[in-house]
Amino acid sequence: MKKLILLTGLMVGMIVSGSSLLAADEPAAAPAAAAAATAPAAPALKEPNIEQRLADLEAYVNNGARSCDAATNISSKIAGPGPGHNAWMMTSSALVLFMTLPGLALFYGGLVRRKNVLSVLAQCLGITGLVAILWWVCGYSLVFARGSGGDATILGSLKTYAFLNGVDSIPNKDYASWVSHNVFSMYQMMFAIITPALIVGAIAERMKFSAILLFVTLWMFVVYFPLAHMIWGVDGYMNGVWNAAAKIKAIDFAGGTVVHMSSGWSALILCIILGKRIGFGKEPMPPHSMVLCMVGTGMLWVGWYGFNAGSAVAADSTAANAFITTTMATAVASFAWGMAEYVLRGKPSVLGFCSGAVAGLVVITPACGFVNTTGAMIIGVAAGLVPFFAVWKLKAWFGYDDALDTFGVHAVGGTMGAFLTGILAVPATLVDGKINPAAVNANLASNVDKYIYKGTLWLEQLKAMGLTIVMAVVGTVIIAYIVKAVVGLRPTPEVETAGLDLAEHGEEGYHGEGAM
């Protein structure tokens, strides 16, 4: 009961505080409204001629900036979102949610022991609902609103989009000219959901449900929201693609730093603070269902097309490139991991193929919209071998209990992917400034190409990687000890031994001795 009261109070407090922030603006809004009532009406926009209408249509087809809008004083006959781009982004949003529910839930659920399978499913479901609430209250605003105090900010304004105020079907041109603002917000929410859910893999089978919810709530504010704004916010501190004033000119197409490095490094620290599972290293703890693991892997792979190709925020050539690079890197990594097991252990396992596929997806994530297929093949080989070594040897050498290899795959893979992005990114222009016929992403031309040609983009990536690791590690240490002091981290030894399913959720995944 105390846990329920604490968590409920935390959520109510966030909602009330957010409401007060909006209410604080109301007195100032009243005089503004009165002034607006007496001010002369804005002049009507001019009707576009046939050339301007065609230019607007071409901009939609090519995912370019609108030529007819209030800024040009010309009305548009396509004033709202473009149906093709919007349809793709709604589909991508569903695909990214599909990665968590049921993809990640089944992938992780199959890897734990049968007495804990429902605990993993409940954690994924609980995190999904919790993060959706945080996103509505203020998360979206903190990440994607413009910040204050300079041109390279760490957090967006808390008030701009609190409670998704003003987030409607009209595109937010800071991020997409042809995609509804509310669709963009929902798409980004799916990233916010899966990121903390990845951490579950490292602490599976031994952390209380109440502790996980409290940890995730604090972690989103301390680590995810600021990091996502710095990398993806239009005025973000590390947004090398879109912010000319960024202090670190890093590039991250779909979440190598924001998603995989942040969750992976946090997972390592949390599993060390939490301690090892009872019996770890003394008794076997094999996956209870490789069938579920394989099904979950397939769902993750399919959903990842929304994750990576959807990060183009359009159905355009950049999305198409991300689609093919994601496919090639994942397939190669899955094969490389399996063959490494074949050579070193004598048998390629289904778990090896599944782990290799996920590693490939992780490593290609930051690079998929910036590299060509050759780069994707190189990334695939590296993704299949380096995380395999981390899982096989690194964990044994240091003795930490990363239950489902979140650190070995997501932290090691995400870190390597961020670095390789700086090595393998294809410039949008040639040295003489002309368009590069082999370019895969024209958006690199403005702020990033010069770093590619100087051979220093990898240094910008290193800076972003370093800051990400510091934020994840320091933030996780502080949050973990706060949670430990407030609700405790682990269940009792008796509960952990019996399994979390019955003790924490009052249910069992399977009934009967012979049940799978």
Short mmCIF file of C-alpha atoms in Angstrom, two decimals:
data_model
loop_
_atom_site.label_atom_id
_atom_site.label_comp_id
_atom_site.label_asym_id
_atom_site.label_seq_id
_atom_site.Cartn_x
_atom_site.Cartn_y
_atom_site.Cartn_z
CA MET A 1 0.00 0.00 0.00
CA LYS A 2 2.83 2.40 0.84
CA LYS A 3 4.38 1.74 -2.58
CA LEU A 4 1.09 2.45 -4.31
CA ILE A 5 0.57 5.67 -2.35
CA LEU A 6 4.13 6.80 -3.11
CA LEU A 7 3.88 6.17 -6.84
CA THR A 8 0.38 7.66 -7.07
CA GLY A 9 1.50 10.73 -5.16
CA LEU A 10 4.48 11.13 -7.48
CA MET A 11 2.28 11.07 -10.58
CA VAL A 12 -0.33 13.42 -9.08
CA GLY A 13 2.42 15.80 -8.02
CA MET A 14 3.80 15.99 -11.56
CA ILE A 15 0.36 16.65 -13.02
CA VAL A 16 -0.52 19.30 -10.43
CA SER A 17 2.83 21.05 -10.82
CA GLY A 18 2.44 21.04 -14.59
CA SER A 19 -1.06 22.45 -14.27
CA SER A 20 0.22 25.25 -12.05
CA LEU A 21 2.83 26.14 -14.64
CA LEU A 22 0.16 26.53 -17.28
CA ALA A 23 -2.10 28.41 -14.89
CA ALA A 24 0.71 30.82 -14.10
CA ASP A 25 0.63 31.94 -17.71
CA GLU A 26 -3.11 32.71 -17.70
CA PRO A 27 -3.01 36.20 -16.10
CA ALA A 28 -0.53 37.33 -18.72
CA ALA A 29 -2.61 35.70 -21.41
CA ALA A 30 -5.70 37.79 -20.60
CA PRO A 31 -4.17 41.21 -21.39
CA ALA A 32 -2.58 39.69 -24.47
CA ALA A 33 -5.98 38.44 -25.60
CA ALA A 34 -7.51 41.90 -25.02
CA ALA A 35 -4.73 43.53 -27.01
CA ALA A 36 -5.22 41.03 -29.78
CA ALA A 37 -8.92 41.88 -29.91
CA THR A 38 -8.19 45.56 -30.59
CA ALA A 39 -5.26 44.97 -32.94
CA PRO A 40 -5.93 45.14 -36.69
CA ALA A 41 -6.47 41.79 -38.35
CA ALA A 42 -3.52 40.27 -40.15
CA PRO A 43 -3.67 40.72 -43.91
CA ALA A 44 -5.05 37.75 -45.79
CA LEU A 45 -2.50 35.53 -47.49
CA LYS A 46 -2.27 35.82 -51.24
CA GLU A 47 -3.64 33.10 -53.45
CA PRO A 48 -0.83 31.06 -55.07
CA ASN A 49 -0.39 31.05 -58.82
CA ILE A 50 0.02 27.81 -60.74
CA GLU A 51 3.84 27.85 -60.49
CA GLN A 52 3.68 28.32 -56.71
CA ARG A 53 1.13 25.53 -56.36
CA LEU A 54 3.36 23.20 -58.35
CA ALA A 55 6.36 24.21 -56.26
CA ASP A 56 4.43 23.37 -53.10
CA LEU A 57 3.49 19.99 -54.54
CA GLU A 58 7.10 19.30 -55.49
CA ALA A 59 8.18 20.22 -51.96
CA TYR A 60 5.72 17.66 -50.59
CA VAL A 61 6.86 14.89 -52.95
CA ASN A 62 10.54 15.62 -52.23
CA ASN A 63 10.04 16.27 -48.50
CA GLY A 64 11.34 19.81 -48.91
CA ALA A 65 10.49 23.06 -47.17
CA ARG A 66 7.11 24.52 -48.06
CA SER A 67 7.14 27.31 -50.63
CA CYS A 68 3.63 28.52 -49.74
CA ASP A 69 2.97 29.46 -46.11
CA ALA A 70 2.62 32.46 -43.81
CA ALA A 71 6.36 33.16 -44.04
CA THR A 72 6.05 33.81 -47.77
CA ASN A 73 2.61 35.50 -47.41
CA ILE A 74 1.16 32.94 -49.81
CA SER A 75 -1.61 30.52 -48.89
CA SER A 76 -1.04 26.81 -49.47
CA LYS A 77 -3.47 24.38 -51.01
CA ILE A 78 -1.69 21.67 -48.96
CA ALA A 79 -1.78 23.54 -45.67
CA GLY A 80 -1.87 20.45 -43.45
CA PRO A 81 0.31 17.32 -43.40
CA GLY A 82 1.23 15.41 -46.52
CA PRO A 83 -0.79 12.17 -46.54
CA GLY A 84 2.02 9.91 -47.74
CA HIS A 85 4.60 11.10 -45.21
CA ASN A 86 2.00 11.15 -42.45
CA ALA A 87 0.88 7.59 -43.23
CA TRP A 88 4.47 6.34 -43.08
CA MET A 89 5.08 8.05 -39.75
CA MET A 90 1.90 6.66 -38.21
CA THR A 91 2.97 3.22 -39.41
CA SER A 92 6.48 3.78 -38.02
CA SER A 93 5.03 4.82 -34.66
CA ALA A 94 3.11 1.56 -34.47
CA LEU A 95 6.22 -0.39 -35.52
CA VAL A 96 8.35 1.16 -32.77
CA LEU A 97 5.69 0.39 -30.17
CA PHE A 98 5.60 -3.14 -31.61
CA MET A 99 9.28 -3.39 -30.72
CA THR A 100 8.44 -3.05 -27.02
CA LEU A 101 5.02 -4.67 -26.99
CA PRO A 102 5.34 -7.52 -27.64
CA GLY A 103 8.81 -7.70 -29.25
CA LEU A 104 11.13 -6.79 -26.38
CA ALA A 105 8.76 -8.32 -23.82
CA LEU A 106 8.90 -11.71 -25.58
CA PHE A 107 12.62 -11.47 -26.33
CA TYR A 108 13.46 -10.80 -22.67
CA GLY A 109 10.64 -13.02 -21.41
CA GLY A 110 12.02 -16.04 -23.22
CA LEU A 111 15.50 -15.48 -21.81
CA VAL A 112 14.54 -15.47 -18.12
CA ARG A 113 13.55 -18.50 -16.04
CA ARG A 114 9.90 -19.53 -16.23
CA LYS A 115 9.19 -18.33 -12.67
CA ASN A 116 9.98 -14.75 -13.77
CA VAL A 117 8.52 -14.52 -17.26
CA LEU A 118 5.45 -12.50 -16.25
CA SER A 119 7.56 -10.07 -14.24
CA VAL A 120 9.36 -9.06 -17.43
CA LEU A 121 6.10 -8.66 -19.34
CA ALA A 122 4.65 -6.58 -16.49
CA GLN A 123 7.74 -4.39 -16.40
CA CYS A 124 7.47 -3.66 -20.13
CA LEU A 125 3.76 -2.91 -19.84
CA GLY A 126 4.23 -0.78 -16.74
CA ILE A 127 7.04 1.24 -18.28
CA THR A 128 4.95 1.84 -21.41
CA GLY A 129 2.10 3.37 -19.44
CA LEU A 130 4.35 5.32 -17.09
CA VAL A 131 6.43 6.91 -19.84
CA ALA A 132 3.32 7.77 -21.87
CA ILE A 133 2.04 9.76 -18.87
CA LEU A 134 5.38 11.51 -18.37
CA TRP A 135 5.51 12.32 -22.09
CA TRP A 136 2.07 13.92 -21.92
CA VAL A 137 2.80 15.89 -18.75
CA CYS A 138 6.08 17.47 -19.84
CA GLY A 139 8.43 14.97 -21.48
CA TYR A 140 7.71 15.98 -25.06
CA SER A 141 8.11 19.64 -24.19
CA LEU A 142 11.42 19.08 -22.39
CA VAL A 143 12.81 17.21 -25.40
CA PHE A 144 11.41 18.96 -28.47
CA ALA A 145 10.45 22.49 -27.43
CA ARG A 146 13.09 25.14 -28.00
CA GLY A 147 15.22 25.80 -24.94
CA SER A 148 16.19 29.10 -23.39
CA GLY A 149 19.51 30.66 -22.46
CA GLY A 150 21.37 30.30 -25.73
CA ASP A 151 21.51 28.65 -29.13
CA ALA A 152 22.80 25.31 -27.85
CA THR A 153 20.54 24.14 -25.06
CA ILE A 154 20.36 21.15 -22.73
CA LEU A 155 16.58 21.05 -22.17
CA GLY A 156 13.53 22.38 -23.95
CA SER A 157 11.04 24.73 -22.35
CA LEU A 158 8.82 23.06 -19.77
CA LYS A 159 5.79 25.20 -20.65
CA THR A 160 5.73 25.18 -24.45
CA TYR A 161 4.11 21.79 -25.00
CA ALA A 162 3.18 20.72 -21.43
CA PHE A 163 0.21 18.34 -21.49
CA LEU A 164 0.77 18.28 -25.27
CA ASN A 165 -0.76 21.76 -25.38
CA GLY A 166 -0.60 23.04 -28.96
CA VAL A 167 0.45 19.65 -30.33
CA ASP A 168 -2.13 19.25 -33.09
CA SER A 169 -2.33 17.93 -36.63
CA ILE A 170 -0.52 20.90 -38.19
CA PRO A 171 3.17 20.14 -38.84
CA ASN A 172 5.82 21.56 -36.51
CA LYS A 173 8.28 22.92 -39.07
CA ASP A 174 11.16 22.70 -36.61
CA TYR A 175 11.14 18.96 -37.32
CA ALA A 176 8.99 18.13 -40.33
CA SER A 177 7.21 20.15 -42.99
CA TRP A 178 4.79 17.41 -43.96
CA VAL A 179 4.11 15.34 -40.82
CA SER A 180 1.47 16.21 -38.23
CA HIS A 181 2.87 17.54 -34.99
CA ASN A 182 0.85 15.05 -32.95
CA VAL A 183 2.05 12.14 -35.09
CA PHE A 184 5.66 13.28 -34.64
CA SER A 185 5.10 13.49 -30.89
CA MET A 186 3.65 9.98 -30.72
CA TYR A 187 6.49 8.62 -32.84
CA GLN A 188 9.08 10.08 -30.49
CA MET A 189 7.15 8.81 -27.47
CA MET A 190 7.72 5.24 -28.65
CA PHE A 191 11.50 5.86 -28.44
CA ALA A 192 11.05 7.21 -24.93
CA ILE A 193 9.15 4.04 -24.00
CA ILE A 194 11.60 1.43 -25.26
CA THR A 195 14.75 3.11 -23.92
CA PRO A 196 14.17 2.50 -20.18
CA ALA A 197 12.56 -0.86 -21.00
CA LEU A 198 15.93 -2.01 -22.37
CA ILE A 199 17.44 -1.57 -18.89
CA VAL A 200 15.15 -4.34 -17.62
CA GLY A 201 17.38 -6.91 -19.31
CA ALA A 202 20.32 -6.25 -16.99
CA ILE A 203 18.38 -6.39 -13.73
CA ALA A 204 15.89 -9.11 -14.69
CA GLU A 205 14.69 -11.53 -11.99
CA ARG A 206 15.86 -9.48 -9.00
CA MET A 207 14.43 -5.94 -8.82
CA LYS A 208 11.14 -4.95 -7.24
CA PHE A 209 8.41 -3.66 -9.52
CA SER A 210 7.90 -0.55 -7.38
CA ALA A 211 11.63 0.17 -7.52
CA ILE A 212 11.65 -0.13 -11.30
CA LEU A 213 8.79 2.35 -11.70
CA LEU A 214 10.40 4.89 -9.39
CA PHE A 215 13.80 4.42 -11.01
CA VAL A 216 12.39 4.91 -14.52
CA THR A 217 10.47 8.03 -13.49
CA LEU A 218 13.60 9.72 -12.14
CA TRP A 219 15.85 8.38 -14.91
CA MET A 220 13.70 9.91 -17.63
CA PHE A 221 14.16 13.39 -16.16
CA VAL A 222 17.83 13.05 -15.25
CA VAL A 223 19.14 11.15 -18.29
CA TYR A 224 16.73 10.63 -21.18
CA PHE A 225 14.95 13.97 -21.56
CA PRO A 226 18.11 16.14 -21.50
CA LEU A 227 20.11 13.73 -23.66
CA ALA A 228 17.35 13.43 -26.28
CA HIS A 229 17.02 17.22 -26.44
CA MET A 230 20.76 17.75 -26.82
CA ILE A 231 20.98 15.28 -29.71
CA TRP A 232 17.62 15.75 -31.46
CA GLY A 233 16.23 19.08 -30.28
CA VAL A 234 16.33 21.76 -32.97
CA ASP A 235 18.57 23.89 -30.76
CA GLY A 236 20.22 20.96 -28.99
CA TYR A 237 23.74 21.18 -27.55
CA MET A 238 24.94 18.19 -29.64
CA ASN A 239 22.64 18.38 -32.68
CA GLY A 240 25.30 18.59 -35.37
CA VAL A 241 22.91 18.07 -38.27
CA TRP A 242 20.38 20.84 -37.62
CA ASN A 243 21.91 23.27 -35.13
CA ALA A 244 24.75 25.34 -36.58
CA ALA A 245 25.42 26.68 -33.08
CA ALA A 246 25.77 23.23 -31.47
CA LYS A 247 28.80 22.98 -29.21
CA ILE A 248 29.35 19.36 -30.21
CA LYS A 249 28.65 18.60 -33.88
CA ALA A 250 27.66 14.97 -33.37
CA ILE A 251 25.28 12.97 -35.57
CA ASP A 252 22.90 10.25 -34.41
CA PHE A 253 20.26 9.25 -36.92
CA ALA A 254 18.02 7.03 -34.79
CA GLY A 255 19.37 6.70 -31.25
CA GLY A 256 22.83 5.21 -30.80
CA THR A 257 23.61 7.63 -27.99
CA VAL A 258 20.10 8.62 -26.93
CA VAL A 259 18.67 5.10 -26.73
CA HIS A 260 21.33 2.40 -26.68
CA MET A 261 24.28 4.02 -24.97
CA SER A 262 22.14 5.67 -22.30
CA SER A 263 20.21 2.50 -21.47
CA GLY A 264 23.20 0.16 -21.82
CA TRP A 265 25.58 2.09 -19.57
CA SER A 266 22.83 2.75 -17.04
CA ALA A 267 22.01 -0.97 -17.08
CA LEU A 268 25.60 -1.88 -16.20
CA ILE A 269 25.74 0.50 -13.25
CA LEU A 270 22.32 -0.53 -11.97
CA CYS A 271 23.06 -4.26 -12.13
CA ILE A 272 26.32 -3.73 -10.23
CA ILE A 273 24.59 -1.68 -7.51
CA LEU A 274 21.75 -4.19 -7.35
CA GLY A 275 24.08 -7.17 -7.00
CA LYS A 276 24.02 -10.63 -8.51
CA ARG A 277 21.05 -12.95 -8.64
CA ILE A 278 20.89 -15.56 -5.91
CA GLY A 279 22.77 -18.56 -7.21
CA PHE A 280 24.49 -16.69 -10.05
CA GLY A 281 27.65 -18.56 -11.02
CA LYS A 282 26.70 -21.50 -8.81
CA GLU A 283 23.68 -22.92 -10.61
CA PRO A 284 22.57 -22.93 -14.25
CA MET A 285 20.15 -20.19 -15.30
CA PRO A 286 19.31 -21.05 -18.92
CA PRO A 287 16.57 -19.31 -20.92
CA HIS A 288 13.24 -21.01 -20.32
CA SER A 289 12.01 -20.58 -23.92
CA MET A 290 14.22 -19.94 -26.91
CA VAL A 291 11.06 -20.10 -29.01
CA LEU A 292 9.75 -16.93 -27.35
CA CYS A 293 13.18 -15.36 -27.70
CA MET A 294 13.24 -16.10 -31.43
CA VAL A 295 9.70 -14.75 -31.92
CA GLY A 296 10.63 -11.61 -30.01
CA THR A 297 13.77 -11.17 -32.11
CA GLY A 298 11.75 -11.31 -35.31
CA MET A 299 9.34 -8.71 -33.96
CA LEU A 300 12.22 -6.46 -32.94
CA TRP A 301 13.78 -6.74 -36.41
CA VAL A 302 10.52 -5.88 -38.18
CA GLY A 303 9.69 -3.08 -35.76
CA TRP A 304 13.18 -1.64 -36.12
CA TYR A 305 12.35 -0.50 -39.66
CA GLY A 306 10.01 2.02 -38.06
CA PHE A 307 12.77 2.89 -35.59
CA ASN A 308 15.46 3.51 -38.21
CA ALA A 309 13.75 4.26 -41.53
CA GLY A 310 11.06 6.19 -39.67
CA SER A 311 13.73 8.50 -38.24
CA ALA A 312 13.86 10.21 -41.64
CA VAL A 313 10.45 11.62 -40.58
CA ALA A 314 9.30 11.17 -44.16
CA ALA A 315 8.82 8.51 -46.81
CA ASP A 316 11.80 9.68 -48.85
CA SER A 317 15.20 8.58 -50.16
CA THR A 318 16.83 8.94 -46.74
CA ALA A 319 14.26 6.55 -45.28
CA ALA A 320 14.91 4.13 -48.14
CA ASN A 321 18.64 4.21 -47.44
CA ALA A 322 18.05 3.60 -43.73
CA PHE A 323 15.82 0.67 -44.64
CA ILE A 324 18.45 -1.12 -46.71
CA THR A 325 21.39 -0.37 -44.40
CA THR A 326 19.40 -1.64 -41.43
CA THR A 327 18.60 -4.86 -43.27
CA MET A 328 22.15 -5.58 -44.41
CA ALA A 329 23.87 -4.78 -41.11
CA THR A 330 21.40 -6.88 -39.14
CA ALA A 331 21.60 -9.90 -41.41
CA VAL A 332 25.40 -9.82 -41.49
CA ALA A 333 25.70 -9.37 -37.72
CA SER A 334 23.35 -12.27 -37.03
CA PHE A 335 25.36 -14.51 -39.33
CA ALA A 336 28.73 -13.32 -37.95
CA TRP A 337 27.73 -13.98 -34.33
CA GLY A 338 26.42 -17.44 -35.21
CA MET A 339 29.55 -18.30 -37.17
CA ALA A 340 31.78 -17.05 -34.35
CA GLU A 341 30.03 -19.52 -32.07
CA TYR A 342 30.41 -22.23 -34.71
CA VAL A 343 34.17 -21.68 -34.88
CA LEU A 344 34.86 -21.17 -31.18
CA ARG A 345 32.26 -23.44 -29.58
CA GLY A 346 31.51 -25.95 -32.30
CA LYS A 347 27.77 -25.17 -32.45
CA PRO A 348 25.91 -22.09 -33.73
CA SER A 349 23.03 -21.43 -31.30
CA VAL A 350 19.65 -19.88 -31.91
CA LEU A 351 20.47 -17.50 -29.05
CA GLY A 352 23.64 -16.52 -30.92
CA PHE A 353 21.77 -15.74 -34.13
CA CYS A 354 19.16 -13.76 -32.17
CA SER A 355 21.79 -11.84 -30.19
CA GLY A 356 23.70 -11.07 -33.38
CA ALA A 357 20.58 -9.73 -35.06
CA VAL A 358 19.83 -7.41 -32.13
CA ALA A 359 23.47 -6.31 -32.00
CA GLY A 360 23.35 -5.49 -35.71
CA LEU A 361 20.20 -3.44 -35.21
CA VAL A 362 21.81 -1.58 -32.32
CA VAL A 363 25.08 -0.74 -34.04
CA ILE A 364 23.54 0.41 -37.32
CA THR A 365 20.99 2.63 -35.53
CA PRO A 366 23.06 5.85 -35.29
CA ALA A 367 24.53 5.34 -38.77
CA CYS A 368 21.67 3.99 -40.89
CA GLY A 369 20.74 7.34 -42.45
CA PHE A 370 24.34 8.47 -42.98
CA VAL A 371 26.20 5.44 -44.42
CA ASN A 372 25.87 3.44 -47.63
CA THR A 373 25.44 -0.32 -47.98
CA THR A 374 29.21 -0.93 -47.91
CA GLY A 375 29.40 0.90 -44.61
CA ALA A 376 26.45 -1.17 -43.39
CA MET A 377 28.30 -4.39 -44.26
CA ILE A 378 31.35 -3.24 -42.29
CA ILE A 379 29.13 -2.33 -39.37
CA GLY A 380 27.41 -5.71 -39.58
CA VAL A 381 30.67 -7.63 -39.23
CA ALA A 382 31.79 -5.47 -36.31
CA ALA A 383 28.37 -5.77 -34.67
CA GLY A 384 28.47 -9.54 -34.88
CA LEU A 385 31.96 -9.93 -33.40
CA VAL A 386 32.62 -7.16 -30.86
CA PRO A 387 29.42 -7.53 -28.77
CA PHE A 388 29.88 -11.32 -29.01
CA PHE A 389 33.28 -10.93 -27.38
CA ALA A 390 31.82 -8.58 -24.74
CA VAL A 391 29.08 -11.07 -23.86
CA TRP A 392 31.35 -14.12 -24.00
CA LYS A 393 34.47 -12.82 -22.25
CA LEU A 394 34.01 -9.34 -20.76
CA LYS A 395 31.19 -10.35 -18.43
CA ALA A 396 33.15 -13.37 -17.19
CA TRP A 397 36.31 -11.35 -16.64
CA PHE A 398 34.63 -8.69 -14.51
CA GLY A 399 31.97 -10.90 -12.94
CA TYR A 400 28.95 -8.57 -13.18
CA ASP A 401 25.48 -10.11 -13.54
CA ASP A 402 24.08 -8.48 -16.66
CA ALA A 403 21.27 -11.01 -16.81
CA LEU A 404 20.22 -10.64 -20.45
CA ASP A 405 23.34 -8.90 -21.80
CA THR A 406 21.97 -5.38 -22.07
CA PHE A 407 25.41 -3.89 -21.50
CA GLY A 408 27.21 -6.27 -23.86
CA VAL A 409 24.80 -5.60 -26.73
CA HIS A 410 23.38 -2.12 -26.20
CA ALA A 411 26.18 -0.25 -24.42
CA VAL A 412 29.09 -1.87 -26.26
CA GLY A 413 27.18 -1.98 -29.55
CA GLY A 414 25.70 1.51 -29.24
CA THR A 415 29.08 3.02 -28.33
CA MET A 416 30.79 1.31 -31.24
CA GLY A 417 27.98 2.36 -33.59
CA ALA A 418 28.28 6.00 -32.57
CA PHE A 419 32.02 5.90 -33.25
CA LEU A 420 31.72 4.08 -36.60
CA THR A 421 29.13 6.62 -37.71
CA GLY A 422 31.84 9.27 -37.49
CA ILE A 423 34.17 7.12 -39.59
CA LEU A 424 31.78 5.84 -42.28
CA ALA A 425 29.33 8.74 -42.84
CA VAL A 426 29.05 9.69 -46.53
CA PRO A 427 29.34 13.44 -47.22
CA ALA A 428 26.45 15.18 -48.98
CA THR A 429 28.74 17.37 -51.06
CA LEU A 430 32.10 17.05 -52.78
CA VAL A 431 35.17 19.01 -51.71
CA ASP A 432 34.38 21.66 -54.33
CA GLY A 433 30.88 22.14 -52.89
CA LYS A 434 29.02 20.33 -55.67
CA ILE A 435 26.42 17.69 -54.84
CA ASN A 436 27.97 14.29 -54.13
CA PRO A 437 26.32 11.82 -56.56
CA ALA A 438 26.92 9.06 -53.97
CA ALA A 439 25.34 11.05 -51.10
CA VAL A 440 22.78 9.30 -48.92
CA ASN A 441 21.65 12.24 -46.77
CA ALA A 442 21.58 15.80 -48.10
CA ASN A 443 21.10 17.20 -44.58
CA LEU A 444 24.79 16.70 -43.80
CA ALA A 445 25.75 19.49 -46.21
CA SER A 446 25.03 22.45 -43.94
CA ASN A 447 26.97 21.67 -40.77
CA VAL A 448 28.63 18.25 -40.93
CA ASP A 449 30.38 17.78 -44.29
CA LYS A 450 33.32 19.98 -43.30
CA TYR A 451 34.04 17.67 -40.35
CA ILE A 452 33.90 14.62 -42.62
CA TYR A 453 36.41 16.15 -45.04
CA LYS A 454 38.70 17.31 -42.25
CA GLY A 455 38.58 13.79 -40.81
CA THR A 456 37.42 15.08 -37.43
CA LEU A 457 33.79 13.94 -37.28
CA TRP A 458 34.86 10.96 -35.19
CA LEU A 459 36.23 13.40 -32.61
CA GLU A 460 32.81 15.06 -32.37
CA GLN A 461 31.33 11.60 -31.92
CA LEU A 462 33.80 10.86 -29.13
CA LYS A 463 32.75 14.01 -27.30
CA ALA A 464 29.08 13.02 -27.54
CA MET A 465 29.88 9.48 -26.45
CA GLY A 466 31.81 10.74 -23.43
CA LEU A 467 29.05 13.10 -22.32
CA THR A 468 26.45 10.35 -22.77
CA ILE A 469 28.41 7.90 -20.64
CA VAL A 470 28.95 10.47 -17.88
CA MET A 471 25.26 11.37 -17.78
CA ALA A 472 24.15 7.73 -17.75
CA VAL A 473 26.67 6.55 -15.15
CA VAL A 474 26.45 9.48 -12.73
CA GLY A 475 22.70 9.79 -13.10
CA THR A 476 22.13 6.08 -12.50
CA VAL A 477 24.32 5.99 -9.40
CA ILE A 478 22.43 8.89 -7.82
CA ILE A 479 18.99 7.60 -8.78
CA ALA A 480 19.69 4.01 -7.72
CA TYR A 481 20.68 5.04 -4.20
CA ILE A 482 17.67 7.36 -3.91
CA VAL A 483 15.36 4.49 -4.91
CA LYS A 484 17.17 2.14 -2.54
CA ALA A 485 16.60 4.57 0.34
CA VAL A 486 12.93 5.20 -0.51
CA VAL A 487 11.46 1.80 -1.50
CA GLY A 488 14.42 -0.59 -1.62
CA LEU A 489 15.77 -2.23 -4.76
CA ARG A 490 15.49 -5.98 -4.24
CA PRO A 491 12.76 -8.32 -3.06
CA THR A 492 13.43 -10.60 -0.12
CA PRO A 493 15.62 -13.68 -0.78
CA GLU A 494 12.54 -15.87 -0.33
CA VAL A 495 10.59 -13.97 -2.99
CA GLU A 496 13.53 -13.96 -5.40
CA THR A 497 14.05 -17.69 -4.96
CA ALA A 498 10.38 -18.50 -5.46
CA GLY A 499 10.13 -16.15 -8.45
CA LEU A 500 8.72 -12.67 -8.98
CA ASP A 501 5.63 -13.73 -10.91
CA LEU A 502 3.56 -14.99 -7.98
CA ALA A 503 4.97 -12.69 -5.29
CA GLU A 504 4.79 -9.42 -7.25
CA HIS A 505 1.96 -10.04 -9.70
CA GLY A 506 -0.10 -12.91 -8.27
CA GLU A 507 0.06 -14.88 -11.49
CA GLU A 508 2.03 -17.62 -13.18
CA GLY A 509 3.10 -17.78 -16.79
CA TYR A 510 2.65 -21.55 -16.94
CA HIS A 511 0.61 -24.08 -15.01
CA GLY A 512 1.53 -27.73 -14.53
CA GLU A 513 4.86 -29.51 -14.45
CA GLY A 514 4.88 -30.27 -18.13
CA ALA A 515 3.82 -26.85 -19.31
CA MET A 516 6.20 -24.82 -21.43
#
